[in-house]
Short mmCIF file of C-alpha atoms in Angstrom, two decimals:
data_model
loop_
_atom_site.label_atom_id
_atom_site.label_comp_id
_atom_site.label_asym_id
_atom_site.label_seq_id
_atom_site.Cartn_x
_atom_site.Cartn_y
_atom_site.Cartn_z
CA MET A 1 0.17 -0.07 0.21
CA PRO A 2 1.64 2.98 -0.94
CA ARG A 3 2.95 5.65 1.67
CA ASN A 4 0.40 8.56 1.57
CA VAL A 5 -2.87 5.63 1.70
CA THR A 6 -1.27 4.53 4.44
CA ILE A 7 -0.74 8.04 6.63
CA HIS A 8 -4.53 8.56 5.23
CA VAL A 9 -5.82 5.54 7.17
CA TYR A 10 -3.96 5.68 10.05
CA GLU A 11 -5.08 9.33 10.97
CA ALA A 12 -8.69 8.14 9.84
CA LEU A 13 -8.63 5.39 12.99
CA HIS A 14 -7.06 7.46 14.90
CA ARG A 15 -9.71 9.64 14.87
CA LEU A 16 -12.05 6.89 14.93
CA THR A 17 -10.59 5.32 18.21
CA LEU A 18 -9.87 8.56 19.81
CA PRO A 19 -12.96 8.08 22.42
CA LEU A 20 -11.36 4.68 23.38
CA ARG A 21 -8.29 6.02 24.53
CA THR A 22 -9.08 8.76 25.66
CA ASN A 23 -10.95 6.87 28.25
CA ILE A 24 -13.02 9.75 30.09
CA ASP A 25 -14.08 12.24 27.14
CA ARG A 26 -16.26 10.15 25.49
CA HIS A 27 -18.90 12.65 25.50
CA SER A 28 -16.87 14.46 22.81
CA LEU A 29 -17.94 11.97 20.06
CA SER A 30 -20.79 13.15 18.07
CA SER A 31 -23.02 11.75 15.27
CA LYS A 32 -21.86 13.64 12.66
CA GLY A 33 -18.07 13.18 13.42
CA CYS A 34 -18.65 9.91 13.96
CA LEU A 35 -20.14 9.37 9.96
CA ARG A 36 -17.64 12.01 8.79
CA HIS A 37 -14.49 9.59 10.09
CA ILE A 38 -16.35 6.52 8.68
CA PHE A 39 -16.85 7.71 5.52
CA ILE A 40 -13.61 9.16 5.08
CA PHE A 41 -11.83 5.59 6.03
CA ILE A 42 -14.32 4.09 3.75
CA HIS A 43 -13.48 6.03 1.21
CA ILE A 44 -9.71 5.82 1.58
CA ILE A 45 -9.98 2.16 1.49
CA VAL A 46 -12.27 1.45 -1.33
CA GLY A 47 -12.18 4.32 -2.97
CA ASN A 48 -9.18 6.57 -4.32
CA GLY A 49 -6.85 4.76 -2.17
CA GLY A 50 -7.88 1.24 -3.81
CA GLU A 51 -8.11 3.13 -6.92
CA LYS A 52 -4.33 3.78 -6.85
CA TRP A 53 -3.30 0.80 -5.59
CA THR A 54 -4.80 -1.42 -7.90
CA MET A 55 -3.53 0.81 -10.87
CA LYS A 56 -0.06 -0.10 -9.25
CA LYS A 57 -0.75 -3.62 -9.45
CA ARG A 58 -2.34 -3.78 -13.04
CA ALA A 59 1.56 -2.96 -13.92
CA VAL A 60 2.60 -6.30 -12.63
CA GLY A 61 -0.13 -8.05 -14.38
CA LEU A 62 -3.94 -8.78 -14.30
CA GLN A 63 -3.29 -12.45 -12.46
CA HIS A 64 -3.60 -10.08 -9.37
CA HIS A 65 -6.95 -8.32 -10.40
CA SER A 66 -9.05 -10.84 -8.31
CA ASN A 67 -7.00 -10.84 -5.74
CA LEU A 68 -7.24 -6.96 -5.49
CA TRP A 69 -11.05 -7.38 -5.19
CA SER A 70 -10.82 -9.49 -2.84
CA LEU A 71 -8.44 -7.57 -0.77
CA LYS A 72 -11.10 -4.74 -1.28
CA ALA A 73 -13.77 -6.84 -0.30
CA GLY A 74 -12.31 -7.79 3.03
CA LEU A 75 -11.48 -4.40 3.67
CA ALA A 76 -14.89 -3.55 3.38
CA LEU A 77 -15.96 -5.62 5.47
CA ILE A 78 -13.61 -4.20 8.12
CA ALA A 79 -14.72 -0.99 7.43
CA GLY A 80 -18.47 -1.69 7.92
CA ALA A 81 -17.27 -3.42 11.57
CA PHE A 82 -16.27 0.01 12.03
CA ILE A 83 -19.50 1.33 11.34
CA LEU A 84 -21.25 -1.18 13.51
CA ILE A 85 -18.51 -0.43 16.16
CA MET A 86 -19.12 3.03 16.08
CA PHE A 87 -22.69 3.74 16.01
CA LYS A 88 -22.59 1.11 19.36
CA LEU A 89 -20.17 3.79 20.99
CA HIS A 90 -22.28 6.51 20.24
CA ALA A 91 -25.22 4.81 21.32
CA GLN A 92 -23.37 4.39 24.75
CA PHE A 93 -21.33 7.42 24.99
CA ARG A 94 -24.00 10.23 23.93
CA PRO A 95 -23.09 13.85 24.57
CA GLN A 96 -24.41 15.10 27.67
CA SER A 97 -26.74 18.17 25.66
CA ASN A 98 -28.59 14.69 24.31
CA LEU A 99 -29.54 13.40 27.55
CA ASN A 100 -33.36 13.68 28.56
CA TYR A 101 -32.51 16.44 30.67
CA GLU A 102 -35.56 17.70 32.58
CA LYS A 103 -35.66 21.44 32.62
CA PHE A 104 -36.17 22.13 36.19
CA PRO A 105 -37.55 25.78 37.20
CA GLN A 106 -34.81 28.05 38.71
CA THR A 107 -36.29 31.04 39.58
CA TYR A 108 -37.74 31.50 43.33
CA ALA A 109 -38.81 34.28 45.76
CA GLY A 110 -38.31 33.93 49.53
CA LYS A 111 -35.96 32.25 51.43
CA PRO A 112 -34.36 28.93 50.05
CA LYS A 113 -36.01 26.13 51.39
CA VAL A 114 -34.31 22.37 52.84
CA ALA A 115 -35.89 19.60 50.97
CA PHE A 116 -36.45 16.43 53.39
CA LEU A 117 -36.95 13.26 51.52
CA PHE A 118 -37.50 10.11 53.43
CA LEU A 119 -37.04 6.82 51.99
CA ALA A 120 -39.64 4.37 54.13
CA ARG A 121 -41.23 0.96 53.65
CA HIS A 122 -44.34 2.32 55.31
CA ARG A 123 -45.06 3.66 58.40
CA LEU A 124 -42.27 6.28 59.51
CA PRO A 125 -41.81 4.55 63.21
CA LEU A 126 -39.97 7.79 64.51
CA ASP A 127 -42.69 9.90 64.04
CA PHE A 128 -42.78 11.78 67.18
CA ALA A 129 -39.33 12.79 66.68
CA TRP A 130 -39.79 14.56 63.37
CA GLN A 131 -42.97 16.35 64.93
CA HIS A 132 -40.86 17.97 67.74
CA PHE A 133 -38.40 19.01 65.18
CA PHE A 134 -40.81 20.88 62.42
CA GLU A 135 -42.35 22.32 65.12
CA GLY A 136 -39.83 24.45 65.34
CA ALA A 137 -39.00 25.50 62.19
CA GLU A 138 -40.86 28.25 59.89
CA GLU A 139 -42.27 26.34 57.89
CA PRO A 140 -41.94 28.30 54.29
CA ASN A 141 -38.35 26.88 55.00
CA PHE A 142 -38.66 23.65 54.26
CA SER A 143 -40.52 20.77 52.08
CA ILE A 144 -41.39 17.28 52.59
CA TYR A 145 -41.25 14.42 50.09
CA ILE A 146 -41.71 10.57 51.40
CA HIS A 147 -41.09 7.62 49.20
CA ALA A 148 -43.33 4.78 50.41
CA ARG A 149 -44.58 1.38 48.85
CA PRO A 150 -47.11 2.02 46.14
CA GLY A 151 -50.48 3.43 47.20
CA PHE A 152 -49.59 4.14 51.10
CA VAL A 153 -50.93 7.36 52.15
CA TYR A 154 -50.28 9.53 55.16
CA ASN A 155 -52.92 10.71 57.29
CA GLU A 156 -54.02 11.12 60.77
CA ILE A 157 -54.18 7.06 60.98
CA THR A 158 -51.02 6.32 59.87
CA THR A 159 -48.89 8.73 61.32
CA THR A 160 -48.75 11.13 64.59
CA CYS A 161 -46.96 13.51 62.61
CA THR A 162 -49.19 16.19 60.84
CA PHE A 163 -46.16 17.68 58.90
CA PHE A 164 -46.11 13.66 57.02
CA HIS A 165 -49.79 14.30 55.67
CA GLY A 166 -50.15 13.77 52.05
CA ARG A 167 -46.07 14.17 51.80
CA GLN A 168 -46.63 10.56 49.80
CA ILE A 169 -45.11 11.01 46.54
CA SER A 170 -47.77 9.45 43.79
CA ASP A 171 -45.29 7.73 41.36
CA SER A 172 -43.26 5.76 43.82
CA ILE A 173 -42.09 2.10 43.12
CA GLN A 174 -41.52 -1.18 45.08
CA VAL A 175 -37.80 -0.76 46.38
CA GLY A 176 -35.46 -4.01 47.55
CA TRP A 177 -33.14 -3.52 49.47
CA GLY A 178 -29.64 -3.75 48.05
CA GLU A 179 -31.02 -3.27 44.63
CA SER A 180 -30.98 -0.51 41.86
CA SER A 181 -34.49 0.30 42.58
CA MET A 182 -33.33 2.05 46.09
CA ILE A 183 -31.34 4.26 43.69
CA GLU A 184 -34.63 4.62 40.98
CA ALA A 185 -36.80 5.68 44.23
CA GLU A 186 -34.00 8.35 45.22
CA ARG A 187 -33.94 10.07 41.71
CA ILE A 188 -37.97 10.15 41.80
CA LEU A 189 -37.78 12.24 45.39
CA LEU A 190 -35.38 14.23 43.58
CA ARG A 191 -36.80 14.96 40.39
CA ARG A 192 -40.46 15.65 42.53
CA ALA A 193 -38.54 17.73 45.03
CA LEU A 194 -36.86 19.89 42.25
CA THR A 195 -40.32 21.05 40.78
CA ASP A 196 -40.09 23.66 43.34
CA PRO A 197 -37.60 25.94 42.25
CA ALA A 198 -37.07 27.15 46.15
CA ASN A 199 -35.87 23.75 47.28
CA GLN A 200 -31.77 24.69 47.47
CA ILE A 201 -30.82 21.63 50.04
CA PHE A 202 -31.86 18.13 49.42
CA ILE A 203 -30.76 15.37 52.34
CA LEU A 204 -31.38 12.14 51.99
CA LEU A 205 -32.85 10.20 55.33
CA SER A 206 -34.16 6.88 56.24
CA ASP A 207 -36.93 5.69 58.73
CA SER A 208 -35.10 5.01 61.22
CA CYS A 209 -33.09 8.68 61.40
CA VAL A 210 -33.31 11.07 64.06
CA PRO A 211 -32.14 14.80 64.01
CA LEU A 212 -29.68 15.25 66.49
CA TYR A 213 -30.57 19.53 66.87
CA ASN A 214 -33.05 21.58 66.44
CA PHE A 215 -34.41 22.71 63.04
CA SER A 216 -32.43 26.44 62.88
CA TYR A 217 -29.54 24.85 63.73
CA VAL A 218 -29.47 22.36 60.99
CA TYR A 219 -31.07 25.09 58.40
CA ASP A 220 -28.20 27.24 59.08
CA TYR A 221 -25.55 24.26 58.95
CA VAL A 222 -26.23 23.09 55.53
CA MET A 223 -27.03 26.35 54.03
CA SER A 224 -23.92 28.05 55.22
CA SER A 225 -22.14 25.41 52.77
CA PRO A 226 -21.47 25.70 48.69
CA LYS A 227 -20.75 22.48 49.04
CA SER A 228 -22.59 19.11 48.83
CA PHE A 229 -22.04 16.72 51.72
CA VAL A 230 -21.24 13.40 50.14
CA ASP A 231 -19.36 10.61 51.75
CA SER A 232 -16.90 9.36 49.03
CA PHE A 233 -13.78 7.30 49.24
CA LEU A 234 -11.88 5.14 46.96
CA ASP A 235 -12.43 1.61 46.96
CA PRO A 236 -9.25 -0.01 46.66
CA LYS A 237 -9.83 -3.85 46.46
CA GLY A 238 -12.47 -3.04 44.11
CA GLU A 239 -14.49 -6.30 44.60
CA ARG A 240 -17.38 -4.72 43.92
CA TYR A 241 -16.34 -3.04 40.47
CA ASN A 242 -17.78 -5.10 37.69
CA LEU A 243 -15.16 -5.14 34.86
CA LYS A 244 -18.55 -5.29 32.57
CA MET A 245 -18.92 -1.08 33.47
CA ALA A 246 -16.25 -0.25 31.43
CA PRO A 247 -15.73 1.41 28.79
CA VAL A 248 -18.91 3.86 30.34
CA ILE A 249 -17.52 3.53 33.91
CA PRO A 250 -13.65 3.31 34.37
CA LYS A 251 -12.46 1.68 37.54
CA ASN A 252 -10.32 4.57 38.32
CA LYS A 253 -13.74 6.45 39.07
CA TRP A 254 -15.24 3.99 40.76
CA ARG A 255 -16.10 5.31 44.44
CA LYS A 256 -17.52 3.99 47.56
CA GLY A 257 -19.54 5.68 50.48
CA SER A 258 -22.90 5.97 52.67
CA GLN A 259 -26.28 7.03 50.42
CA TRP A 260 -27.48 9.18 53.18
CA VAL A 261 -26.35 12.39 51.25
CA THR A 262 -26.94 16.06 51.06
CA LEU A 263 -26.89 17.74 47.68
CA VAL A 264 -26.52 20.81 46.30
CA ARG A 265 -29.58 21.48 43.88
CA LYS A 266 -26.66 21.31 40.83
CA HIS A 267 -25.96 18.07 42.10
CA ALA A 268 -29.76 17.17 42.67
CA GLU A 269 -30.06 17.62 38.99
CA ILE A 270 -27.40 15.90 37.53
CA MET A 271 -28.08 13.04 39.79
CA ALA A 272 -32.40 13.07 38.85
CA ALA A 273 -31.35 13.77 34.78
CA ASP A 274 -28.43 10.91 34.59
CA ASN A 275 -29.04 8.72 32.06
CA THR A 276 -25.91 7.29 31.13
CA ILE A 277 -24.41 6.04 34.38
CA PHE A 278 -27.49 4.42 36.26
CA PRO A 279 -28.05 2.00 33.00
CA VAL A 280 -24.69 0.67 33.67
CA PHE A 281 -25.57 0.38 37.49
CA LYS A 282 -28.96 -1.30 36.90
CA ARG A 283 -27.04 -3.82 34.59
CA HIS A 284 -24.34 -4.59 36.20
CA CYS A 285 -24.34 -3.34 39.97
CA LYS A 286 -26.54 -5.81 41.53
CA ARG A 287 -26.06 -7.77 45.05
CA ARG A 288 -25.45 -11.33 45.60
CA ALA A 289 -28.58 -12.94 45.81
CA PRO A 290 -28.48 -14.85 49.43
CA LEU A 291 -28.47 -18.48 50.63
CA PRO A 292 -31.16 -20.46 51.65
CA GLU A 293 -30.36 -21.11 55.27
CA HIS A 294 -29.99 -24.91 55.02
CA LEU A 295 -27.35 -24.07 52.23
CA ARG A 296 -25.16 -21.66 54.63
CA LYS A 297 -23.59 -24.68 55.85
CA GLN A 298 -22.88 -26.78 52.60
CA VAL A 299 -21.93 -24.20 50.79
CA HIS A 300 -17.84 -23.41 50.82
CA LEU A 301 -17.06 -19.62 51.66
CA ALA A 302 -14.98 -19.09 49.09
CA VAL A 303 -17.60 -20.33 46.51
CA VAL A 304 -19.79 -17.83 47.49
CA GLN A 305 -17.19 -15.05 47.44
CA LYS A 306 -16.34 -15.72 43.80
CA GLU A 307 -19.86 -14.55 43.10
CA HIS A 308 -19.88 -10.72 42.10
CA ASN A 309 -21.44 -8.80 44.67
CA CYS A 310 -22.37 -4.87 44.33
CA ILE A 311 -24.65 -2.55 46.99
CA PRO A 312 -25.60 -0.06 44.23
CA ASP A 313 -26.85 2.27 46.53
CA GLU A 314 -23.53 2.60 48.65
CA HIS A 315 -21.70 3.53 45.14
CA TYR A 316 -24.17 5.29 42.75
CA VAL A 317 -23.80 8.79 43.86
CA GLN A 318 -20.48 9.03 44.12
CA THR A 319 -18.99 7.53 41.11
CA LEU A 320 -22.00 10.03 39.49
CA LEU A 321 -20.05 12.69 40.73
CA ALA A 322 -16.99 11.54 40.54
CA MET A 323 -17.56 10.97 36.40
CA ARG A 324 -18.68 14.30 35.76
CA GLY A 325 -15.52 16.06 37.61
CA LEU A 326 -17.27 17.02 40.76
CA GLU A 327 -15.28 15.70 43.20
CA ASP A 328 -13.81 19.22 44.57
CA GLU A 329 -17.57 20.50 44.80
CA LEU A 330 -17.97 18.01 47.80
CA GLU A 331 -17.53 17.80 51.50
CA HIS A 332 -16.26 14.08 51.32
CA ARG A 333 -18.60 12.95 54.61
CA THR A 334 -22.05 12.48 55.50
CA LEU A 335 -24.08 14.55 58.06
CA THR A 336 -25.81 10.75 59.09
CA TYR A 337 -23.95 8.98 62.00
CA THR A 338 -24.11 5.13 61.41
CA SER A 339 -22.87 2.65 63.52
CA TRP A 340 -21.57 -0.34 61.85
CA ASN A 341 -21.21 -3.89 63.29
CA GLN A 342 -19.69 -6.86 61.15
CA SER A 343 -21.71 -9.77 60.31
CA LYS A 344 -20.58 -12.70 62.56
CA ASN A 345 -21.81 -15.23 59.63
CA GLU A 346 -18.90 -15.36 57.40
CA LEU A 347 -21.43 -16.55 54.23
CA ASP A 348 -23.75 -13.71 55.03
CA THR A 349 -23.93 -11.64 52.19
CA GLN A 350 -24.91 -8.54 53.38
CA GLY A 351 -21.35 -8.17 55.60
CA TRP A 352 -21.40 -5.23 57.79
CA HIS A 353 -24.68 -3.87 59.11
CA PRO A 354 -25.99 -0.87 60.35
CA ARG A 355 -26.43 -1.09 64.35
CA THR A 356 -29.68 -0.27 65.55
CA PHE A 357 -29.98 1.67 68.83
CA LYS A 358 -32.70 0.02 71.12
CA TYR A 359 -33.65 1.46 75.00
CA ALA A 360 -31.09 0.13 76.71
CA ASP A 361 -28.16 1.30 74.54
CA VAL A 362 -28.98 5.16 74.90
CA ASP A 363 -27.42 7.60 77.46
CA ALA A 364 -25.63 10.85 77.95
CA LYS A 365 -22.49 9.59 76.81
CA LEU A 366 -23.58 7.80 73.82
CA VAL A 367 -25.78 11.23 72.88
CA GLU A 368 -22.03 13.41 73.82
CA SER A 369 -20.01 11.09 71.92
CA ILE A 370 -22.17 11.49 68.16
CA LYS A 371 -22.28 15.07 68.78
CA GLY A 372 -18.80 15.47 69.94
CA THR A 373 -17.23 13.96 66.99
CA ASP A 374 -15.51 16.70 64.97
CA HIS A 375 -13.63 14.29 62.00
CA VAL A 376 -13.67 11.61 60.24
CA TYR A 377 -10.79 9.02 59.24
CA TYR A 378 -10.71 7.07 56.13
CA PRO A 379 -8.03 4.52 56.14
CA THR A 380 -8.40 3.54 52.38
CA GLU A 381 -7.13 6.93 51.51
CA TYR A 382 -5.04 7.72 54.81
CA ARG A 383 -6.98 10.60 55.28
CA THR A 384 -9.04 12.64 58.07
CA GLU A 385 -11.76 14.84 56.89
CA TRP A 386 -12.22 17.29 59.72
CA CYS A 387 -15.79 19.08 60.02
CA SER A 388 -16.13 22.60 59.45
CA ARG A 389 -18.39 25.31 58.43
CA ASN A 390 -17.21 28.59 57.06
CA GLY A 391 -13.87 27.35 58.11
CA THR A 392 -14.57 27.08 61.93
CA GLN A 393 -14.60 23.73 63.24
CA CYS A 394 -17.78 22.21 64.24
CA PRO A 395 -20.23 18.94 64.96
CA CYS A 396 -19.82 16.52 61.76
CA PHE A 397 -23.41 15.11 62.18
CA LEU A 398 -26.59 16.75 62.21
CA PHE A 399 -28.50 13.38 62.29
CA ALA A 400 -28.11 9.56 63.17
CA ARG A 401 -29.51 6.28 62.83
CA LYS A 402 -30.69 3.35 63.10
CA PHE A 403 -32.52 3.95 66.03
CA SER A 404 -36.10 1.49 67.02
CA ARG A 405 -38.71 4.03 69.32
CA GLY A 406 -37.62 3.23 72.38
CA GLY A 407 -34.13 4.50 71.67
CA ALA A 408 -35.53 7.35 69.94
CA ILE A 409 -37.77 8.43 72.72
CA ARG A 410 -34.64 7.98 75.02
CA LEU A 411 -32.72 10.13 73.06
CA LEU A 412 -35.36 12.79 73.07
CA ASN A 413 -35.53 12.74 77.23
CA HIS A 414 -31.72 13.13 76.79
CA ALA A 415 -32.13 16.40 74.77
CA ASP A 416 -32.80 18.04 77.99
CA LEU A 417 -29.05 17.80 79.41
CA ASP A 418 -27.56 19.79 76.12
CA HIS A 419 -29.06 23.22 75.03
CA HIS A 420 -27.34 22.83 71.60
CA PHE A 421 -29.64 19.56 71.46
CA ARG A 422 -33.00 20.78 72.50
CA MET A 423 -35.55 20.04 69.46
CA VAL A 424 -38.15 22.97 69.71
CA GLY A 425 -36.17 26.18 69.63
CA ASN A 426 -34.99 27.50 73.02
CA SER A 427 -38.07 25.86 74.80
CA GLN A 428 -38.31 22.73 76.87
CA LEU A 429 -38.88 19.35 75.64
CA GLU A 430 -41.56 17.54 77.54
CA PRO A 431 -40.25 14.30 78.84
CA LEU A 432 -41.60 11.49 76.86
CA SER A 433 -42.26 7.75 78.06
CA LEU A 434 -42.16 4.36 76.47
CA SER A 435 -45.41 3.88 77.18
CA LYS A 436 -47.43 7.79 75.88
CA ALA A 437 -45.33 7.06 72.63
CA ASN A 438 -46.84 3.87 71.53
CA ALA A 439 -50.18 5.34 73.07
CA THR A 440 -50.17 8.50 70.20
CA SER A 441 -48.78 5.88 67.75
CA GLN A 442 -51.58 3.39 67.95
CA LYS A 443 -54.23 6.21 67.70
#
């Protein structure tokens, strides 16, 4: 093949494979550019370049004519394969501007609001704690959205918290633990909350969360930071990373962390509108199916560990924001305290479990230890994250989980030990008893 034709072919191949080699910058691949490079490649191979090559070969003899056409046909098949590959790449790595991006409203009047997003199964067992919390707030400063099982309604029969009445979203889905449906439920909550332009901060909470401070303290805390609070760190072992995620999600962008995040509006919009990273999680990040009880002693641990295990909600937000190059816009910590216990059963597919604080577990010492935490250490990165707001050291956590009803009641009873912990502004909190709280919840 003549040197100039070889150079042209190489340049065309270089342009075609650029998105594969640049790894991250695949969104630069446009449909027009893709087609233009493909047709250049075909033209060089079976067009002018092929004619020049054919003319040179005719000087050698006509016996090579059929061989040349066979070669051209083979090259044409290669070009056709390139067309299919590039169209597939374009479908995977379409530019962000082509996403089905929802134009959420941006203009609002008055004070910015905090959106509290609750992920619940049905009833919210700690509703009495949130009743005290929201009673100390100015209602225009917050909004509430609850994702529960489809058809469940919050009213005077199902909850003692009047602020939860009618706050369920109508398009909820059935959610499975450790499945991508958990992420989809979070995205549904965000899409609903983003329709109110005054919502500027979005706090994701579970049905076992309790607030550690009064509303005004929480509001000032989250509003004073321009960053999202996202617990995000490297996963050096990468055991949950599935090679099938590449090249859409490269391993060096794989992150891990708590699902209980607090997002600024910009990042909430990115998560709600994403249709590139989430489909990959849905296909390739799946938890290992739990073994039936009667097989747990029969199956060898090594066999269980060979099966890929991925918990989507512990990786999605962190990886998405890393892929978007937004990690500098994050406080790399969560605002929700969790105490983790490792499962004693090696065959347990869930591994680590959040500890549930019961009535007997909660005392003043526990409350002080949680509220007194001012830094978090990440051993995988040898990094200490010091908690501060506006350059001033502050407590790391505004919420805590998981608490039983009895544990939450005792936590509220200890509120008066520290004036920073009082739940209703500067007023005294009426002590609650376990029997009283249970009685009100059964009305």
